[in-house]
CSV table of C-alpha atoms and ligand atoms in Angstrom, one decimal:
chain,number,residue,atom,x,y,z
Z,784,MET,CA,-27.3,86.1,-161.7
Z,785,PHE,CA,-30.1,88.0,-160.0
Z,786,SER,CA,-32.7,89.6,-162.3
Z,787,HIS,CA,-33.3,92.6,-160.2
Z,788,LEU,CA,-32.3,93.7,-156.7
Z,789,PRO,CA,-33.3,96.8,-154.8
Z,790,PRO,CA,-30.5,99.5,-155.0
Z,791,ALA,CA,-31.0,100.3,-151.4
Z,792,VAL,CA,-32.4,98.5,-148.4
Z,793,THR,CA,-33.7,99.8,-145.0
Z,794,ILE,CA,-32.4,97.6,-142.2
Z,795,TYR,CA,-35.0,97.7,-139.5
Z,796,GLU,CA,-33.1,97.1,-136.2
Z,797,VAL,CA,-35.2,95.2,-133.6
Z,798,GLY,CA,-32.4,94.3,-131.2
Z,799,PRO,CA,-33.4,96.6,-128.3
Z,800,ARG,CA,-36.9,95.2,-128.3
Z,801,ASP,CA,-37.0,91.8,-129.9
Z,802,GLY,CA,-33.5,91.0,-128.8
Z,803,LEU,CA,-33.5,92.2,-125.2
Z,804,GLN,CA,-37.0,90.9,-124.4
Z,805,ASN,CA,-35.7,87.4,-124.9
Z,806,GLU,CA,-32.5,87.8,-122.8
Z,807,ALA,CA,-32.3,86.3,-119.4
Z,808,ARG,CA,-30.1,88.9,-117.8
Z,809,PRO,CA,-31.9,92.2,-117.1
Z,810,VAL,CA,-30.2,95.2,-118.7
Z,811,PRO,CA,-30.3,98.4,-116.7
Z,812,THR,CA,-32.2,101.3,-118.3
Z,813,ALA,CA,-29.1,103.5,-118.8
Z,814,ASP,CA,-27.4,100.6,-120.6
Z,815,LYS,CA,-30.4,100.2,-122.9
Z,816,VAL,CA,-30.3,103.9,-123.7
Z,817,ALA,CA,-26.6,103.8,-124.4
Z,818,PHE,CA,-27.2,100.7,-126.7
Z,819,ILE,CA,-29.9,102.6,-128.7
Z,820,ASP,CA,-27.7,105.7,-128.9
Z,821,ALA,CA,-24.9,103.6,-130.2
Z,822,LEU,CA,-27.2,102.1,-132.8
Z,823,SER,CA,-28.3,105.6,-133.8
Z,824,ALA,CA,-24.7,106.4,-134.6
Z,825,THR,CA,-24.2,103.4,-137.0
Z,826,GLY,CA,-26.2,104.8,-139.9
Z,827,LEU,CA,-29.2,102.6,-139.2
Z,828,ARG,CA,-32.4,104.5,-140.3
Z,829,ALA,CA,-35.0,102.5,-138.3
Z,830,ILE,CA,-34.7,101.2,-134.7
Z,831,GLU,CA,-37.4,99.5,-132.7
Z,832,VAL,CA,-36.5,100.7,-129.2
Z,833,THR,CA,-38.9,98.9,-126.8
Z,834,SER,CA,-42.3,97.4,-126.3
Z,835,PHE,CA,-45.1,99.0,-124.2
Z,836,VAL,CA,-46.5,95.6,-123.1
Z,837,ASN,CA,-47.8,95.0,-119.7
Z,838,PRO,CA,-44.7,94.8,-117.5
Z,839,ARG,CA,-46.2,91.7,-115.9
Z,840,TRP,CA,-45.8,89.9,-119.3
Z,841,ILE,CA,-42.3,91.0,-120.1
Z,842,PRO,CA,-40.5,92.5,-117.0
Z,843,GLN,CA,-37.4,93.1,-119.1
Z,844,LEU,CA,-39.3,95.9,-120.9
Z,845,ALA,CA,-41.0,97.5,-117.9
Z,846,ASP,CA,-38.8,100.6,-118.3
Z,847,ALA,CA,-40.2,101.3,-121.9
Z,848,ALA,CA,-41.3,104.9,-121.2
Z,849,ASP,CA,-38.0,105.8,-119.5
Z,850,VAL,CA,-36.1,104.4,-122.5
Z,851,ALA,CA,-38.3,106.1,-125.0
Z,852,ARG,CA,-37.9,109.5,-123.2
Z,853,THR,CA,-34.2,109.3,-122.7
Z,854,ILE,CA,-32.7,108.1,-126.0
Z,855,ARG,CA,-31.0,110.7,-128.2
Z,856,ARG,CA,-33.1,111.0,-131.3
Z,857,VAL,CA,-30.9,111.4,-134.4
Z,858,PRO,CA,-32.5,113.2,-137.3
Z,859,GLY,CA,-33.2,110.8,-140.2
Z,860,VAL,CA,-33.6,107.8,-137.8
Z,861,ARG,CA,-37.1,106.5,-137.2
Z,862,TYR,CA,-37.7,105.2,-133.7
Z,863,SER,CA,-40.6,102.7,-133.2
Z,864,CYS,CA,-42.0,100.5,-130.5
Z,865,LEU,CA,-44.4,97.6,-130.0
Z,866,VAL,CA,-47.9,98.3,-128.6
Z,867,PRO,CA,-50.2,95.4,-127.7
Z,868,ASN,CA,-53.3,97.5,-126.9
Z,869,ARG,CA,-54.8,100.9,-126.4
Z,870,GLN,CA,-53.2,101.3,-123.0
Z,871,GLY,CA,-49.8,100.5,-124.5
Z,872,LEU,CA,-50.5,103.0,-127.3
Z,873,GLU,CA,-51.3,105.7,-124.8
Z,874,ARG,CA,-48.1,105.0,-122.8
Z,875,ALA,CA,-46.1,105.1,-126.1
Z,876,LEU,CA,-47.6,108.4,-127.3
Z,877,ASP,CA,-47.1,109.9,-123.8
Z,878,ALA,CA,-43.4,108.9,-124.1
Z,879,GLY,CA,-43.1,110.8,-127.4
Z,880,MET,CA,-43.2,107.9,-129.8
Z,881,ASP,CA,-44.5,108.6,-133.3
Z,882,GLU,CA,-44.2,105.2,-134.8
Z,883,VAL,CA,-45.8,102.1,-133.2
Z,884,ALA,CA,-46.2,98.5,-134.2
Z,885,VAL,CA,-49.0,96.0,-133.6
Z,886,PHE,CA,-48.6,92.2,-133.8
Z,887,LEU,CA,-50.5,89.0,-134.3
Z,888,SER,CA,-49.8,85.5,-135.6
Z,889,ALA,CA,-50.7,83.7,-138.7
Z,890,SER,CA,-51.5,80.6,-136.7
Z,891,GLU,CA,-54.3,80.5,-134.1
Z,892,THR,CA,-52.5,78.5,-131.4
Z,893,HIS,CA,-49.4,80.8,-131.4
Z,894,ASN,CA,-51.7,83.9,-131.4
Z,895,LYS,CA,-53.7,82.5,-128.5
Z,896,ARG,CA,-50.6,81.6,-126.5
Z,897,ASN,CA,-49.0,85.0,-127.3
Z,898,VAL,CA,-51.9,87.4,-126.7
Z,899,ASN,CA,-54.7,85.2,-125.3
Z,900,LYS,CA,-57.0,86.1,-128.1
Z,901,THR,CA,-58.1,84.5,-131.4
Z,902,ILE,CA,-56.8,86.0,-134.6
Z,903,ALA,CA,-60.3,87.6,-135.2
Z,904,GLU,CA,-60.4,89.0,-131.7
Z,905,THR,CA,-56.9,90.4,-132.2
Z,906,LEU,CA,-57.8,92.1,-135.4
Z,907,ALA,CA,-61.0,93.5,-133.9
Z,908,ALA,CA,-58.9,94.9,-130.9
Z,909,PHE,CA,-56.6,96.7,-133.4
Z,910,GLU,CA,-59.5,99.1,-133.9
Z,911,ASP,CA,-58.6,100.4,-130.4
Z,912,VAL,CA,-55.0,101.0,-131.5
Z,913,ILE,CA,-54.6,101.8,-135.2
Z,914,PRO,CA,-57.2,104.6,-135.7
Z,915,PRO,CA,-56.2,106.3,-132.4
Z,916,ALA,CA,-52.5,106.1,-133.4
Z,917,HIS,CA,-53.3,107.6,-136.8
Z,918,ALA,CA,-55.4,110.3,-135.1
Z,919,ALA,CA,-52.4,111.2,-133.0
Z,920,GLY,CA,-50.2,111.4,-136.1
Z,921,ALA,CA,-48.3,108.2,-135.5
Z,922,ARG,CA,-47.4,105.7,-138.2
Z,923,VAL,CA,-48.4,102.1,-137.6
Z,924,ARG,CA,-46.5,99.0,-138.6
Z,925,ALA,CA,-47.8,95.4,-138.2
Z,926,TYR,CA,-46.0,92.1,-137.5
Z,927,VAL,CA,-47.4,88.8,-138.7
Z,928,SER,CA,-45.6,86.2,-136.7
Z,929,THR,CA,-45.4,82.5,-137.6
Z,930,ALA,CA,-45.9,83.4,-141.3
Z,931,PHE,CA,-43.6,80.5,-142.3
Z,932,GLY,CA,-44.3,78.0,-139.6
Z,933,CYS,CA,-45.8,77.6,-136.1
Z,934,PRO,CA,-44.1,76.0,-133.1
Z,935,PHE,CA,-47.5,74.4,-132.2
Z,936,GLU,CA,-49.3,73.8,-135.5
Z,937,GLY,CA,-46.3,73.2,-137.8
Z,938,PRO,CA,-46.9,74.3,-141.4
Z,939,VAL,CA,-48.9,77.5,-141.9
Z,940,ASP,CA,-51.3,78.0,-144.8
Z,941,PRO,CA,-49.9,80.7,-147.1
Z,942,ARG,CA,-53.4,81.8,-147.7
Z,943,ALA,CA,-53.8,82.7,-144.1
Z,944,VAL,CA,-50.7,85.0,-144.4
Z,945,VAL,CA,-52.1,86.6,-147.5
Z,946,ASP,CA,-55.5,87.2,-146.0
Z,947,LEU,CA,-54.0,88.8,-142.9
Z,948,ALA,CA,-51.7,91.0,-144.9
Z,949,VAL,CA,-54.6,92.3,-147.0
Z,950,GLU,CA,-56.7,92.8,-143.8
Z,951,LEU,CA,-53.9,94.8,-142.1
Z,952,GLN,CA,-53.4,96.9,-145.2
Z,953,ARG,CA,-57.1,97.7,-145.2
Z,954,ARG,CA,-56.8,98.8,-141.6
Z,955,GLY,CA,-54.2,101.3,-142.6
Z,956,VAL,CA,-50.8,100.0,-141.5
Z,957,TYR,CA,-48.0,101.4,-143.6
Z,958,GLN,CA,-45.9,98.2,-143.6
Z,959,ILE,CA,-46.4,94.5,-142.7
Z,960,SER,CA,-43.5,92.6,-141.5
Z,961,LEU,CA,-43.8,88.9,-142.2
Z,962,GLY,CA,-42.0,86.9,-139.4
Z,963,ASP,CA,-40.4,83.5,-139.4
Z,964,THR,CA,-40.8,83.4,-135.6
Z,965,ILE,CA,-39.1,80.0,-135.2
Z,966,GLY,CA,-36.7,80.1,-138.1
Z,967,VAL,CA,-38.1,77.2,-140.1
Z,968,GLY,CA,-38.6,78.9,-143.5
Z,969,THR,CA,-36.6,77.8,-146.6
Z,970,PRO,CA,-36.1,79.8,-149.8
Z,971,VAL,CA,-38.6,78.0,-152.1
Z,972,GLN,CA,-41.3,78.3,-149.4
Z,973,VAL,CA,-40.5,82.0,-148.8
Z,974,ARG,CA,-40.8,82.6,-152.6
Z,975,ASP,CA,-44.2,80.9,-152.6
Z,976,VAL,CA,-45.6,82.8,-149.6
Z,977,LEU,CA,-44.1,86.1,-150.6
Z,978,SER,CA,-45.2,85.8,-154.3
Z,979,ARG,CA,-48.8,85.3,-153.1
Z,980,VAL,CA,-48.6,88.3,-150.8
Z,981,LEU,CA,-47.1,90.4,-153.6
Z,982,GLU,CA,-50.0,89.6,-155.9
Z,983,LYS,CA,-52.2,91.6,-153.5
Z,984,LEU,CA,-49.8,94.2,-152.0
Z,985,PRO,CA,-46.9,96.3,-153.3
Z,986,ALA,CA,-43.4,95.3,-152.2
Z,987,GLU,CA,-42.9,98.7,-150.4
Z,988,GLN,CA,-45.5,97.7,-147.9
Z,989,ILE,CA,-43.8,94.4,-146.9
Z,990,ALA,CA,-40.8,93.8,-144.7
Z,991,LEU,CA,-39.2,90.5,-143.8
Z,992,HIS,CA,-38.3,89.3,-140.3
Z,993,PHE,CA,-36.3,86.2,-140.4
Z,994,HIS,CA,-34.7,84.2,-137.6
Z,995,ASP,CA,-31.6,82.2,-138.3
Z,996,THR,CA,-32.5,79.3,-136.0
Z,997,ARG,CA,-31.7,76.8,-138.7
Z,998,GLY,CA,-29.3,78.8,-140.7
Z,999,THR,CA,-31.6,79.8,-143.5
Z,1000,ALA,CA,-32.2,83.5,-142.8
Z,1001,LEU,CA,-29.8,85.0,-145.3
Z,1002,ALA,CA,-30.9,82.6,-148.1
Z,1003,ASN,CA,-34.5,83.6,-147.3
Z,1004,ILE,CA,-33.6,87.3,-147.3
Z,1005,LEU,CA,-32.0,86.9,-150.7
Z,1006,VAL,CA,-35.3,85.5,-152.1
Z,1007,GLY,CA,-37.1,88.6,-150.7
Z,1008,LEU,CA,-34.6,91.0,-152.2
Z,1009,GLU,CA,-35.1,89.3,-155.6
Z,1010,LEU,CA,-38.9,89.9,-155.2
Z,1011,GLY,CA,-38.3,93.6,-154.5
Z,1012,ILE,CA,-38.5,93.7,-150.7
Z,1013,ALA,CA,-36.4,96.6,-149.5
Z,1014,THR,CA,-37.0,96.5,-145.7
Z,1015,ILE,CA,-35.3,93.7,-143.7
Z,1016,ASP,CA,-35.7,93.3,-139.9
Z,1017,SER,CA,-32.6,92.2,-138.0
Z,1018,ALA,CA,-31.1,92.4,-134.5
Z,1019,LEU,CA,-27.6,93.5,-133.7
Z,1020,GLY,CA,-25.4,90.5,-133.0
Z,1021,GLY,CA,-28.4,88.2,-133.5
Z,1022,LEU,CA,-29.4,89.2,-130.1
Z,1023,GLY,CA,-32.3,87.5,-128.4
Z,1024,GLY,CA,-32.1,83.8,-129.0
Z,1025,CYS,CA,-35.2,81.7,-129.7
Z,1026,PRO,CA,-37.8,81.1,-126.9
Z,1027,TYR,CA,-38.9,77.9,-128.6
Z,1028,ALA,CA,-35.4,76.5,-129.0
Z,1029,PRO,CA,-33.2,77.4,-126.0
Z,1030,GLY,CA,-29.6,78.0,-127.0
Z,1031,ALA,CA,-30.5,78.4,-130.7
Z,1032,SER,CA,-30.0,81.5,-132.8
Z,1033,GLY,CA,-32.9,83.8,-133.0
Z,1034,ASN,CA,-33.2,87.0,-135.1
Z,1035,VAL,CA,-30.8,87.2,-138.0
Z,1036,SER,CA,-27.9,89.4,-137.1
Z,1037,THR,CA,-27.7,93.0,-138.4
Z,1038,GLU,CA,-24.0,92.6,-139.1
Z,1039,ASP,CA,-24.6,89.5,-141.2
Z,1040,VAL,CA,-27.3,91.2,-143.2
Z,1041,ALA,CA,-25.3,94.4,-143.6
Z,1042,TYR,CA,-22.3,92.5,-144.8
Z,1043,MET,CA,-24.2,90.6,-147.4
Z,1044,LEU,CA,-26.0,93.6,-148.7
Z,1045,ASP,CA,-22.8,95.7,-148.8
Z,1046,GLY,CA,-21.0,93.0,-150.7
Z,1047,MET,CA,-23.9,92.8,-153.2
Z,1048,GLY,CA,-23.7,96.6,-153.8
Z,1049,ILE,CA,-27.0,97.3,-152.1
Z,1050,ALA,CA,-26.8,100.5,-150.1
Z,1051,THR,CA,-27.9,100.4,-146.4
Z,1052,GLY,CA,-26.1,103.5,-145.0
Z,1053,VAL,CA,-24.8,101.3,-142.2
Z,1054,ASP,CA,-21.2,101.4,-140.9
Z,1055,LEU,CA,-20.2,97.8,-140.3
Z,1056,ASP,CA,-17.3,98.6,-137.9
Z,1057,LYS,CA,-19.6,100.7,-135.8
Z,1058,LEU,CA,-22.2,97.9,-135.7
Z,1059,CYS,CA,-19.5,95.6,-134.5
Z,1060,GLU,CA,-18.3,98.0,-131.8
Z,1061,ALA,CA,-21.9,98.3,-130.5
Z,1062,SER,CA,-22.4,94.6,-130.7
Z,1063,THR,CA,-19.3,93.9,-128.7
Z,1064,ARG,CA,-20.5,96.2,-126.0
Z,1065,VAL,CA,-23.9,94.5,-125.9
Z,1066,ALA,CA,-22.3,91.1,-125.5
Z,1067,SER,CA,-20.9,92.2,-122.2
Z,1068,LEU,CA,-24.2,93.6,-121.1
Z,1069,VAL,CA,-26.1,90.3,-121.8
Z,1070,GLY,CA,-23.2,88.2,-120.6
Z,1071,HIS,CA,-22.7,85.9,-123.6
Z,1072,GLU,CA,-21.2,85.9,-127.0
Z,1073,MET,CA,-23.3,87.2,-129.9
Z,1074,PRO,CA,-24.3,84.6,-132.5
Z,1075,SER,CA,-23.4,86.9,-135.4
Z,1076,LYS,CA,-21.1,85.2,-137.8
Z,1077,TYR,CA,-19.8,88.4,-139.3
Z,1078,LEU,CA,-19.0,89.7,-135.8
Z,1079,LYS,CA,-17.0,86.6,-134.9
Z,1080,ALA,CA,-15.0,86.8,-138.2
Z,1081,HIS,CA,-14.5,90.5,-137.6
Z,1082,LEU,CA,-13.2,90.1,-134.0
Z,1083,GLY,CA,-10.9,87.2,-135.1
Z,1084,GLU,CA,-9.5,89.3,-137.9
Z,1085,ARG,CA,-9.0,92.3,-135.6
Z,1086,ALA,CA,-7.2,90.1,-133.1
Z,1087,ARG,CA,-4.8,89.0,-135.8
Z,1088,GLY,CA,-4.4,92.6,-137.1
Z,1089,GLU,CA,-6.1,91.8,-140.4
Z,1090,ARG,CA,-8.8,93.7,-142.2
Z,1091,ARG,CA,-11.1,92.3,-144.8
Z,1092,ARG,CA,-14.0,93.7,-146.7
Z,1093,ALA,CA,-16.7,92.1,-148.8
Z,1094,PRO,CA,-15.5,91.7,-152.3
Z,1095,THR,CA,-17.4,94.1,-154.6
Z,1096,PRO,CA,-19.7,92.6,-157.1
Z,1097,SER,CA,-17.3,93.4,-159.9
Z,1098,ALA,CA,-14.2,92.0,-158.1
Z,1099,GLU,CA,-12.1,89.5,-160.0
Z,1100,PRO,CA,-12.4,86.0,-158.5
Z,1101,THR,CA,-9.5,85.1,-156.3
Z,1102,THR,CA,-8.0,81.8,-155.4
Z,1103,LYS,CA,-8.5,81.1,-151.8
Z,1104,THR,CA,-6.9,78.6,-149.5
Z,1105,GLY,CA,-9.2,76.6,-147.3
Z,1106,THR,CA,-12.8,75.9,-147.8
F,1405,MG,MG1,-37.8,88.2,-134.0
């Protein structure tokens, strides 16, 4: 069995940002707000609501300030947003955000294509964002994309990931989310990269952001849990797809993560039925089925009038039909 698992995990919901930015069909601002308000009612404690990128880059998120100003803020829920630069930070702060996230990649080519800067230039530019954010009383998170593989360069040196994590911590971010941007990571690799990072940084300062593009996200998350990671990024329904593999799954689904954690006796505070309700509504907004496996099972059971819950860790093994 597992040597030690965290008793509680924070699910960091990224669907409104990382999900919607990759959806083809534009979602009206009022529907985004309703989506975020529905997420706030599920028991989630951290929701990334939008990105203050230049609207020319990602037109889907041009309404960032309206969304940030209009959502209903539930006490106990942290609301965050992505900011690419000083201008984005100013817009976010003006819109009342008190948690922001910066981002860069562990591989040069992806970083260059994503933000048109080298990694060193990106880190230098964080000086225009992180200290002013702190001065304004905002918390800052950081994303390290392509931490487990790059769509352009292939394998990524784990030492590059460690060096970036150390550098970001030195610059004062409260948490670093290691992203498997293209969903290529596998459990032994994740253990290798993460163990190296955890030699330098405490587990509380690390989050994991997996994509289920090749079906390995939950296995990778399990490795993270065993190493003491207690913040897991996910998107409702698995919203968003993968820009590098059209039609493939992207972000691991919040329902799938919540189901697994619930069944393992790890507290998340999240109500799975409410997640599924919200997810079903989002499916109609974006105009396609959500990839979430738990959601599909849940909807199928509901259609048949059944109700099933994760077996508790102490449950007696049962004989099941089918495989
Ligand atoms: Mg993602």
